[in-house]
């Protein structure tokens, strides 16, 4: 089978399809590409090369170019699937063709999907895509397919599994002490902001990357609030904000940075 992907407007979801391949190959490929990117800061002291990257902001052309390249470096065969209405049976049939699922960055998840009204800070909602990606995440888990969720991908995964989000991190009590999680003039402006990330020892993420500290390229203004049932926190920014989750029973890893 080939990989799986979906791209509509401001976000992408894709995957890979070489039998025997695993998301840790994709993570390793991401790490290699990130370390070769121009303008990426030096590694944190006493740590291997960081997982940092060029911008993966909600830019159709950039998404269409960067992640498929990384997928191919990891030995996968990327494909694109347009968001569509799916029953659970439809989603299972679709996922049966592929070996894994990657959800990329993009605009905000519709807050109504986690029981809230949109605040003035929310932008770029495409509810059709939110529902499509949620359905595919659940299908992947039912079928035992690995999932790698990046930035918005982490957020929609958490919502799909029953968690909630903070709609704007600048409204949190620690706003004055936060590191930069987004560039000035977000969602326009510079490609990304860079900050340190600490990863839990023994986690799938630490095992896959081979590091417990790195520099992450961030372009986000929201984070996970309530972690979805079955998931645990595995990565944090220097200011304590959550930057990564994993599922305890399935190979599902979500990271807030690129």
Short mmCIF file of C-alpha atoms in Angstrom, two decimals, residues 135-224:
data_model
loop_
_atom_site.label_atom_id
_atom_site.label_comp_id
_atom_site.label_asym_id
_atom_site.label_seq_id
_atom_site.Cartn_x
_atom_site.Cartn_y
_atom_site.Cartn_z
CA UNK A 135 -12.35 10.07 12.15
CA UNK A 136 -9.03 8.95 10.69
CA UNK A 137 -7.26 9.14 14.06
CA UNK A 138 -9.90 6.91 15.63
CA UNK A 139 -9.71 4.48 12.70
CA UNK A 140 -5.93 4.31 13.04
CA UNK A 141 -6.21 3.39 16.70
CA UNK A 142 -8.91 0.79 16.05
CA UNK A 143 -6.72 -0.82 13.40
CA UNK A 144 -3.45 -0.57 15.29
CA UNK A 145 -1.89 1.83 12.79
CA UNK A 146 0.82 4.19 14.13
CA UNK A 147 0.08 7.93 14.28
CA UNK A 148 2.49 10.88 14.26
CA UNK A 149 0.73 14.21 14.97
CA UNK A 150 2.54 17.53 14.47
CA UNK A 151 1.44 20.93 15.87
CA UNK A 152 -2.25 21.26 14.91
CA UNK A 153 -2.08 17.50 14.35
CA UNK A 154 -1.40 17.06 18.07
CA UNK A 155 -4.33 19.32 18.91
CA UNK A 156 -6.89 17.61 16.66
CA UNK A 157 -5.70 14.21 17.90
CA UNK A 158 -6.19 15.26 21.51
CA UNK A 159 -9.66 16.60 20.72
CA UNK A 160 -10.60 13.50 18.70
CA UNK A 161 -9.79 11.30 21.69
CA UNK A 162 -11.76 13.40 24.18
CA UNK A 163 -9.37 16.14 25.32
CA UNK A 164 -9.62 19.92 25.20
CA UNK A 165 -7.43 22.86 24.17
CA UNK A 166 -6.37 26.25 25.51
CA UNK A 167 -7.62 28.62 22.81
CA UNK A 168 -4.94 31.25 23.47
CA UNK A 169 -1.85 30.69 25.59
CA UNK A 170 -1.42 34.43 26.28
CA UNK A 171 -4.53 34.19 28.49
CA UNK A 172 -2.84 31.71 30.87
CA UNK A 173 -1.65 32.83 34.33
CA UNK A 174 2.02 32.39 33.36
CA UNK A 175 1.71 34.58 30.23
CA UNK A 176 4.40 37.01 31.38
CA UNK A 177 6.97 34.25 31.87
CA UNK A 178 6.26 32.23 28.73
CA UNK A 179 8.92 31.63 26.12
CA UNK A 180 8.01 32.60 22.58
CA UNK A 181 5.80 29.94 21.04
CA UNK A 182 5.01 31.95 17.92
CA UNK A 183 6.69 34.71 15.91
CA UNK A 184 5.58 38.32 15.98
CA UNK A 185 2.49 39.17 13.90
CA UNK A 186 1.24 35.57 14.16
CA UNK A 187 -0.12 33.95 12.03
CA UNK A 188 1.93 36.07 9.60
CA UNK A 189 5.50 37.22 10.19
CA UNK A 190 8.63 35.12 10.72
CA UNK A 191 8.59 31.40 9.92
CA UNK A 192 8.82 30.26 13.55
CA UNK A 193 10.01 30.92 17.09
CA UNK A 194 12.56 28.61 18.73
CA UNK A 195 12.56 27.37 22.33
CA UNK A 196 13.90 24.46 24.34
CA UNK A 197 11.89 21.30 24.88
CA UNK A 198 12.35 18.64 27.57
CA UNK A 199 11.26 15.09 26.73
CA UNK A 200 10.42 12.43 29.30
CA UNK A 201 13.04 9.70 29.59
CA UNK A 202 11.72 6.31 28.55
CA UNK A 203 9.00 7.76 26.32
CA UNK A 204 8.46 6.64 22.72
CA UNK A 205 9.38 10.14 21.62
CA UNK A 206 12.71 10.10 23.47
CA UNK A 207 13.47 6.63 22.16
CA UNK A 208 12.67 7.59 18.57
CA UNK A 209 14.69 10.83 18.59
CA UNK A 210 17.50 9.62 20.83
CA UNK A 211 17.39 12.82 22.91
CA UNK A 212 15.64 14.18 26.00
CA UNK A 213 16.39 17.84 25.20
CA UNK A 214 16.12 19.70 21.93
CA UNK A 215 15.23 23.01 20.32
CA UNK A 216 11.75 23.09 18.80
CA UNK A 217 10.62 25.38 15.98
CA UNK A 218 7.22 26.66 17.13
CA UNK A 219 4.38 28.35 15.31
CA UNK A 220 1.37 27.99 17.57
CA UNK A 221 -0.85 30.00 19.93
CA UNK A 222 -2.83 27.10 21.40
CA UNK A 223 -1.90 24.05 23.47
CA UNK A 224 -3.49 20.96 24.98
#
